[in-house]
Amino acid sequence: LGLALYASSLCAASGAAFLYHDYCVIGAGPSGLQAAYFLQRAGRDYVVFERSHAPGSFFALYPRHRKLISINKRYTGKSNSEFNLRHDWNSLLSHDRRLLFRRYSRDFFPDANAMVRYLEDFASLLKLRVQYNTAIIHVTLERDGQAWNGHYFLLTDQDRQNYKCSSLLVATGTWVPNVVNFPGSEYVEGYETVSINPEDFAGQTVLILGRGNSAFETAENILGVTNFIHMVSRSRVRLSWATHYVGDLRAINNGLLDTYQLKSLDGLLEGDLEDLAIVKDKKGKLHITLRFYLENRNTSAGIDSVTLPQDELDNFATRAPYDRVIRCLGWKFDFSIYNRSLRMMPGKGNKKKYPQIKPSYESRSTRGLFVLGTASHSVDFRKSAGGFIHGFRYTTRAVHRLLENRHHGVPWPSTVHPITQLTNSIIKRVNEASGLYQMFSILADIILLRENATAFEYLEEYPVGVLAELETQTGRKAPNGLFVVIMEYGRNFSGADKDVFYYNRAVGEAQHAWQSNFLHPVIYYYKRLPTEREMRLRPPGWPLPRPDAIHHVVEDFLTDWTAPNAHILPLRRFLENCLSTDLRSFFAESCFLFAFTRQKLPPFCRQGYVRMQGLVGSEGLRRHAVEAGLLEDYTLTDFSGDRPPDSREGSQDQLLRDHAIPVRPLQHLVNAKDE
Amino acid sequence: ELSPQEYFSSLQAGRASLAYFSHNVSPGAQPFLEQIENSAEALQDYGISVVKVNCPKEDVSRYCGKENALRKAYLFRGNMLIREFPTDALFDVNSIVANVLFALLFNEVKYVETLADLQNIENALKGRSNMVFAYVPATGTAEHRAVMEAAFAYGTVHQFVLTTEATLLKDTGNDESDVSSARLLFCHCQQATDLAEPCRRTAMGQTLTMLNIHRHLKLMGAPLVTEVAEDPEKVSTVHLQLGLPLVFILSQKETYEADRRTAEFVAWQLLGKAGVALLSRDLVDLNILLRSNVALKTPEEGVPIKYLVLEDTDEVITLVEDKNKIKQIQEDEEEDEEDEDEKENNNQDIQDDQVVEAVSRDKKRELPLEQILVLTEETFHSALLETARTVVLFYASWEAVSLAVLRSYTEVADHLKGTWGVLLSRVDCWDWPGVCTKENVTQLPTIKIYEKGERSVVYDGMWGTEELTSFIMLSRVSCPLKLATIDEAEGYLRGEFPSELSSYHHTSLLGVFSTATSEAREAFEEAGNILSGHVTMGMYFGDDALALSRKYAVSPPALLLARSGGRSVEGIALSKQSAQDMVRMIRYESLDIFPEITVQNLPRYLQFGKPFLILFSDGDISQMESKEMLKLAKGRPQQAFVACWLNLRKTPVGRGVLKAYFATMPSLPVLVWVNLHAGGQVFKFPSEQSITERNILSWLEKLKAGLEIPSSTLSEEDWKPPLPAYDFLQMMETAVPELPLHTSHRRGDTPERHPPESPGGDTAVREEPSQETKAEKVGSPGRDLRGTAPRLAAREKQGKRHSKL
């Protein structure tokens, strides 16, 4: 507050009327509201600017055909609320159980209006501070050594009202339509305005530019009434079930693939749109030709003088004229409102629609400016879910936690557990955590070991790209090594050209877990925190540098990693070998024996039995352990000392090692899922 | 190199020589000459000289004259020509040595082509000498040479028979063998008596090399069964020298004949794989179990002999053959990593956690959970308000330790069935993580006891049925309990009041206060809150407080401590103690002076970090011992050690302790001193002395003075991982060799799509387009949309891009 007052007074002195807030959020879409929620819960001074009169204005218009392609799975057979978020792609994170999307729609692919209603409720029920009808039209910096980041952000709205903030969270999404310019592009209709009434397309021949979900969504809508639809784009169609990327073409929209492959007149073509040209004939039909044919032409001549490809090549594919050409090329970030001093630069290559940011979601050039939501997707474009609600709700939380630590001295939330709970903690998280699951390869749980590995500290969902900066970003110390728990797909499994249904695609045996293809937990062990250099030089395709040891938990058909022998046992062995200790659990009786026969006790006995929390166990369990050869039964009356003398010391341990009865995995069942 | 005259004059009777005649230049014979020169040294070993005879040009004698004679080599013994070889039969050193020896050892090595020939030879040999029968797929091979070389050495001892007929090999009963590889059988014809039966055969398992044949024949020549009458550790036989194990059949006078037969039977089975010795126990003083009947000595140095109890001869054979198998695997390991994997995995994927394994073996049994209420996020809070006391077990349905506790918990539920005011319930944290987080459950399992609308207590005792039941019952009674009358107070000390607790063994504490001493009373009440469930505490501040405390020789404020149902009551004066001090004092005072140590109560005594003086007893200890030990324990107020006793009937694992201390079970009772926390030495009180306070004290003095030798010392070993983990990192590196490299450029990446990135560029995201580019460029012809404008243009553009490169 002191700072705020100070800042306000400063503003007044300089003559301009600034309204000051610690945090300014631009955009009251899903990510802006998500950020507002966390700021509100933390009691921070913030405001959200929204140019429309209501939140989520993008969803009021888009998708044009109103069907969201993010799943709203209302039933999972489980009550675990964290787990259920794995299959709820629309809800934002909050403590309020009313704000679960399944209360807003019964549809698996809900109507976009449900999202609008949901966002309205989210803002109002949680009393988020959103200033509507405020369009920020300019953002600039004011240098000030006193400011959190060495500068303040000065925002100007459409009414020339100025605002001043210490930290700027950009949650504007990508809403500027991508357009291409080529001769004849004036005949092209945009996705934003094209009619959505199929009647308007009856008996027409349509060319769609673009190969994304909006293009297919448009095609799907008019498929039944058109003569035929052709689609053109530079890249081949990428199917999301083949790439594991939800931004690629979803099966729900791919009706046109069906009719193309079944030769029902519709079709797909590849080619660069910039080489294209469209000419309109006298009847108003649109013909496709090539830009370089036009370049050689006398512009004054009419349509008849234009060379069409079919003049030279009489089986040219798109020789039939079109009635309409529709552009469905997606959106890009609005770079226009930022002063040059902020240096908001577009990304490279296929990421040019997003601003350049670091893996911490902070702008590459302006400290204190964070990009949230869809616009932050450059971090994991075509990889993970950071461009979608079910992904950025977690990255937004991560950004909030980074800010809490940076500006308010609130370290990253963590819990401390005794080392005996290590295996359990990991198993619990990999089975239920939704952030790890959705933001696979991007967000990771971090386990910081305490001295002598007797305890550990658990941090959830840290952006793994800034692992090297962990200590400064979280306020937690990592002097004794760490584990990084992350989820990954198999490295060579998915991709545009791969067959994701090949036989034996699923690995069933724990010993081959590293070859798992489907999403599965991976645990990296580092004896010390990787440096930034090591992060930079990490192997290609790896989210992290080479660890000191790595463990893959074998993929599971049910994504249920709680099998004692296939999942937990190999994980325990991995942890034991990293920590150089024995993490088995023991009945009180075994601890009693160890207490009298060994100078040292295993951690389970030390942290349980010795502290009077021994696991006595029921008689039935004791008998099972004896039958398994893992516990010696001394009640036998016949005791003639017939063991060889060498098994004297640590005989129990010997017993544990030698007498295990092999339990062969049922391999045919394990692999049955491939059939 | 000699001239013909020189050569023929140099020939000595009985000496063999191989000669090759040539005119000076004969280019075609050059490679042959090389081979023959190379074989000179090998043949030298067999006393055969190799000579190149230079024919003068004009010579037209027998060997130099004819043109085709020059394409041959001649073998002479003395000056007698034995054989002439066409040079193409002598293509390398093996063929030269094999053929030359074959010719020379005409009598020693019989070549047979039919089964009848073989049988004739065999029959002729019966009772006289043994036969070595070899099959080689072709003559002139390395195997053929090996057989011939062996025949050179052993030809006088055994009759060698050679064949190249595959059918013969099959007829001799080697159906399974592959005719493309050579075989060698040792036929034991010397002992054969039955003319009708073929001789017993022992096939050689290894490939035919000179060394292997030599080894095999040596083994065949060794006595079938060696009789031994010395320490087996000192015995050495040809088998051990050749790297094979030696099996001892342990024999006794009474069973000698049978044992001898057994030994011979086993020896025949193991011939070539292991030696067999017959060891008479009567003649050797062996410190081994009477039951042992077989011993195995392996050729490796320093490996002790294993004594075993085996049921039948098959087991003996498996013992040796498996040993060989294991060895084989070990040998193959370096070549074959899969095998290694397999071998390691045999252990790695076997559950070695006793709790996890016990729980998974029990998982099919349906637990009697009717008495335990399932709570959910919705019902949790309302349920807590319904009953005076709600016990909640927080667990996870996949976590073994909490499932083990759930089993005990069902037993608790059974004990407490119908107890008024107590509700047993459970929350599965896998289903309701929100509840568990809110209730601050950071460990699984956790048990909390909620008092209606008030506080909750975390259970911190043993996860046993008895302990938990007692805790729940004791915590039902307010702690401390206000006693209204002197009768109640006395009844309380006797353990009769409150009546619902009379069946639970516990120590009762009674605080006696005069009304004035409120400070001590407050501390006492606070201590009661902390200790609730573990002890029972009563409080009396009635009119007779003074009288009551006087009875136990203290004055208020005072603490009366009643052990074992009020049979002994101790009075302790209270001074100005804080609640924490009082808790500590009560915990300490409620410990027994000379306790019977059990699995459940050991931790309470362990915490002092003192040595233990334990009397192990099979059943109850005698009154005498008890009295003496009690005297000893009481007599040392500073308690330098924990004196206790252990009932092996009640705590059978004590036998495990004794087993670890002493190789054999000592006679009971036995008194042991263990420095658990310092050095880990174990001392045994001399069994000839009687257990009296005086004897023990003087023994302890001697211990302190270092005059006694410890029976054993506890292992100081750390608890290391029981087994290695899967080394995925290594597997990945083997499969993807570029992994450890610090990458700068990716293979096959397309630079035109990726202009040099700024330092710190996002390497993780950059790879994917490369595949795409490739796919587009290559564009398989079958799929090509021939003649589309886009495709045409793309081709155009590509050309441009390449020119830029």
Coordinates of N, CA and C in Angstrom, one line a residue, chain A residues 385-470:
Chain A
A385 N -0.4 -28.2 -24.2 CA -1.7 -27.6 -24.2 C -1.7 -26.1 -23.8
G386 N -0.5 -25.5 -23.8 CA -0.4 -24.1 -23.2 C -1.2 -23.1 -24.0
G387 N -1.7 -23.4 -25.2 CA -2.5 -22.4 -25.9 C -4.0 -22.5 -25.6
F388 N -4.4 -23.4 -24.8 CA -5.8 -23.8 -24.6 C -6.1 -23.7 -23.1
I389 N -7.4 -23.5 -22.8 CA -7.8 -23.3 -21.4 C -7.3 -24.4 -20.5
H390 N -7.4 -25.7 -20.9 CA -7.0 -26.7 -20.1 C -5.5 -26.8 -19.9
G391 N -4.7 -26.0 -20.6 CA -3.3 -25.9 -20.3 C -2.9 -24.6 -19.7
F392 N -3.4 -23.5 -20.2 CA -2.9 -22.2 -19.6 C -3.5 -21.9 -18.3
R393 N -4.6 -22.6 -17.8 CA -5.0 -22.3 -16.5 C -3.9 -22.7 -15.5
Y394 N -3.1 -23.7 -15.8 CA -2.0 -24.1 -15.0 C -0.8 -23.2 -15.1
T395 N -0.5 -22.8 -16.4 CA 0.7 -21.9 -16.6 C 0.4 -20.6 -16.0
T396 N -0.8 -20.1 -16.0 CA -1.2 -18.9 -15.3 C -0.9 -19.0 -13.8
R397 N -1.3 -20.1 -13.3 CA -1.1 -20.3 -11.8 C 0.4 -20.3 -11.6
A398 N 1.2 -20.9 -12.5 CA 2.7 -20.9 -12.3 C 3.2 -19.5 -12.3
V399 N 2.7 -18.7 -13.3 CA 3.2 -17.3 -13.4 C 2.9 -16.5 -12.1
H400 N 1.7 -16.8 -11.6 CA 1.3 -16.1 -10.3 C 2.2 -16.5 -9.2
R401 N 2.6 -17.7 -9.2 CA 3.5 -18.2 -8.1 C 4.9 -17.6 -8.2
L402 N 5.3 -17.4 -9.5 CA 6.6 -16.8 -9.7 C 6.5 -15.3 -9.2
L403 N 5.4 -14.7 -9.5 CA 5.3 -13.3 -9.1 C 5.2 -13.1 -7.6
E404 N 4.4 -14.0 -7.0 CA 4.3 -14.0 -5.5 C 5.7 -14.0 -4.9
N405 N 6.5 -14.9 -5.4 CA 7.9 -15.0 -4.9 C 8.7 -13.8 -5.2
R406 N 8.6 -13.3 -6.4 CA 9.5 -12.2 -6.8 C 9.1 -10.9 -6.1
H407 N 7.8 -10.6 -6.0 CA 7.5 -9.3 -5.5 C 7.0 -9.3 -4.1
H408 N 6.6 -10.4 -3.6 CA 5.9 -10.4 -2.2 C 6.6 -11.3 -1.2
G409 N 7.7 -11.9 -1.7 CA 8.5 -12.8 -0.7 C 7.7 -14.0 -0.3
V410 N 6.7 -14.4 -1.1 CA 6.0 -15.6 -0.8 C 6.6 -16.7 -1.6
P411 N 7.4 -17.6 -1.0 CA 8.0 -18.7 -1.8 C 7.0 -19.6 -2.4
W412 N 7.4 -20.3 -3.4 CA 6.6 -21.3 -4.1 C 6.0 -22.2 -3.1
P413 N 4.7 -22.5 -3.1 CA 4.1 -23.4 -2.1 C 4.8 -24.8 -2.1
S414 N 5.0 -25.3 -1.0 CA 5.6 -26.6 -0.9 C 5.2 -27.3 0.3
T415 N 5.3 -28.6 0.3 CA 5.1 -29.4 1.5 C 6.3 -30.2 1.8
V416 N 6.6 -30.5 3.1 CA 7.7 -31.3 3.5 C 7.3 -32.6 4.0
H417 N 7.9 -33.6 3.6 CA 7.5 -35.0 4.0 C 8.8 -35.8 4.4
P418 N 8.6 -36.8 5.3 CA 9.7 -37.7 5.5 C 10.0 -38.5 4.3
I419 N 11.2 -39.0 4.1 CA 11.7 -39.7 2.9 C 10.8 -40.9 2.7
T420 N 10.3 -41.5 3.7 CA 9.5 -42.7 3.5 C 8.2 -42.5 2.7
Q421 N 7.9 -41.2 2.6 CA 6.7 -40.9 1.8 C 7.0 -40.5 0.4
L422 N 8.3 -40.7 0.0 CA 8.7 -40.2 -1.3 C 8.0 -41.0 -2.5
T423 N 8.0 -42.3 -2.4 CA 7.4 -43.0 -3.5 C 5.9 -42.7 -3.5
N424 N 5.3 -42.6 -2.3 CA 3.9 -42.3 -2.3 C 3.5 -41.0 -2.9
S425 N 4.4 -40.0 -2.6 CA 4.1 -38.6 -3.1 C 4.1 -38.6 -4.6
I426 N 5.1 -39.3 -5.2 CA 5.2 -39.3 -6.6 C 4.0 -40.1 -7.2
I427 N 3.7 -41.2 -6.6 CA 2.6 -42.0 -7.2 C 1.3 -41.3 -7.1
K428 N 1.1 -40.6 -6.0 CA -0.2 -39.8 -5.8 C -0.3 -38.8 -6.9
R429 N 0.8 -38.0 -7.2 CA 0.7 -36.9 -8.1 C 0.6 -37.5 -9.6
V430 N 1.4 -38.5 -9.9 CA 1.3 -38.9 -11.3 C -0.1 -39.5 -11.6
N431 N -0.8 -39.9 -10.6 CA -2.1 -40.5 -10.8 C -3.2 -39.5 -10.8
E432 N -3.0 -38.4 -10.1 CA -4.2 -37.5 -10.1 C -3.9 -36.1 -10.7
A433 N -2.6 -35.7 -10.6 CA -2.3 -34.3 -11.0 C -2.8 -34.0 -12.4
S434 N -3.6 -32.9 -12.5 CA -4.0 -32.5 -13.9 C -3.1 -31.6 -14.6
G435 N -2.4 -30.7 -13.9 CA -1.5 -29.8 -14.5 C -0.3 -30.5 -15.2
L436 N 0.2 -31.6 -14.5 CA 1.3 -32.4 -15.1 C 0.8 -33.1 -16.3
Y437 N -0.4 -33.5 -16.3 CA -1.0 -34.3 -17.3 C -1.3 -33.5 -18.6
Q438 N -1.9 -32.3 -18.4 CA -2.3 -31.5 -19.5 C -1.0 -30.8 -20.1
M439 N -0.2 -30.2 -19.2 CA 1.0 -29.5 -19.6 C 2.2 -30.4 -19.6
F440 N 2.0 -31.6 -20.2 CA 3.1 -32.5 -20.2 C 4.3 -31.9 -20.9
S441 N 5.5 -32.3 -20.4 CA 6.8 -31.8 -20.9 C 7.0 -30.3 -20.6
I442 N 6.0 -29.6 -20.0 CA 6.2 -28.2 -19.8 C 6.2 -27.9 -18.3
L443 N 5.2 -28.4 -17.6 CA 5.2 -28.2 -16.1 C 5.6 -29.5 -15.5
A444 N 6.4 -29.3 -14.4 CA 6.9 -30.5 -13.7 C 6.8 -30.3 -12.2
D445 N 6.7 -31.4 -11.5 CA 6.8 -31.3 -10.0 C 8.3 -31.4 -9.7
I446 N 8.7 -30.7 -8.7 CA 10.1 -30.7 -8.3 C 10.2 -31.2 -6.9
I447 N 11.1 -32.2 -6.7 CA 11.3 -32.7 -5.3 C 12.7 -32.3 -4.9
L448 N 12.7 -31.5 -3.9 CA 14.0 -31.0 -3.4 C 14.4 -31.9 -2.2
L449 N 15.6 -32.4 -2.2 CA 16.0 -33.3 -1.1 C 16.6 -32.5 0.0
R450 N 16.3 -32.9 1.2 CA 16.9 -32.3 2.4 C 18.2 -33.1 2.6
E451 N 19.0 -32.5 3.5 CA 20.3 -33.1 3.8 C 20.1 -34.5 4.3
N452 N 21.1 -35.4 3.9 CA 21.1 -36.8 4.2 C 19.9 -37.6 3.7
A453 N 19.1 -36.9 2.8 CA 17.9 -37.6 2.2 C 17.0 -38.2 3.3
T454 N 16.8 -37.5 4.4 CA 15.8 -38.0 5.4 C 14.5 -37.4 5.1
A455 N 14.4 -36.3 4.4 CA 13.1 -35.6 4.1 C 13.2 -35.0 2.8
F456 N 12.1 -34.5 2.3 CA 12.1 -33.8 1.0 C 11.0 -32.8 1.0
E457 N 11.1 -31.9 0.0 CA 10.2 -30.8 -0.1 C 9.6 -30.9 -1.5
Y458 N 8.2 -30.8 -1.6 CA 7.6 -31.1 -2.8 C 7.0 -29.8 -3.4
L459 N 7.4 -29.5 -4.6 CA 6.9 -28.3 -5.3 C 6.1 -28.7 -6.5
E460 N 4.9 -28.2 -6.7 CA 4.1 -28.7 -7.8 C 4.1 -27.7 -9.0
E461 N 4.1 -28.3 -10.2 CA 3.9 -27.6 -11.4 C 4.7 -26.4 -11.7
Y462 N 6.0 -26.6 -11.7 CA 7.0 -25.6 -12.0 C 7.3 -25.6 -13.4
P463 N 7.4 -24.4 -14.1 CA 7.7 -24.4 -15.5 C 9.2 -25.0 -15.7
V464 N 9.3 -26.1 -16.4 CA 10.5 -26.8 -16.4 C 11.6 -26.1 -17.2
G465 N 11.1 -25.2 -18.1 CA 12.1 -24.5 -18.9 C 13.0 -23.5 -18.1
V466 N 12.6 -23.2 -16.9 CA 13.4 -22.3 -16.1 C 13.9 -23.0 -14.9
L467 N 14.2 -24.3 -15.1 CA 14.6 -25.1 -14.0 C 15.9 -24.6 -13.4
A468 N 16.8 -24.1 -14.3 CA 18.1 -23.6 -13.8 C 17.9 -22.4 -12.8
E469 N 16.8 -21.7 -12.9 CA 16.6 -20.5 -12.1 C 15.7 -20.9 -10.9
L470 N 15.6 -22.2 -10.6 CA 14.6 -22.6 -9.6 C 14.8 -21.9 -8.3

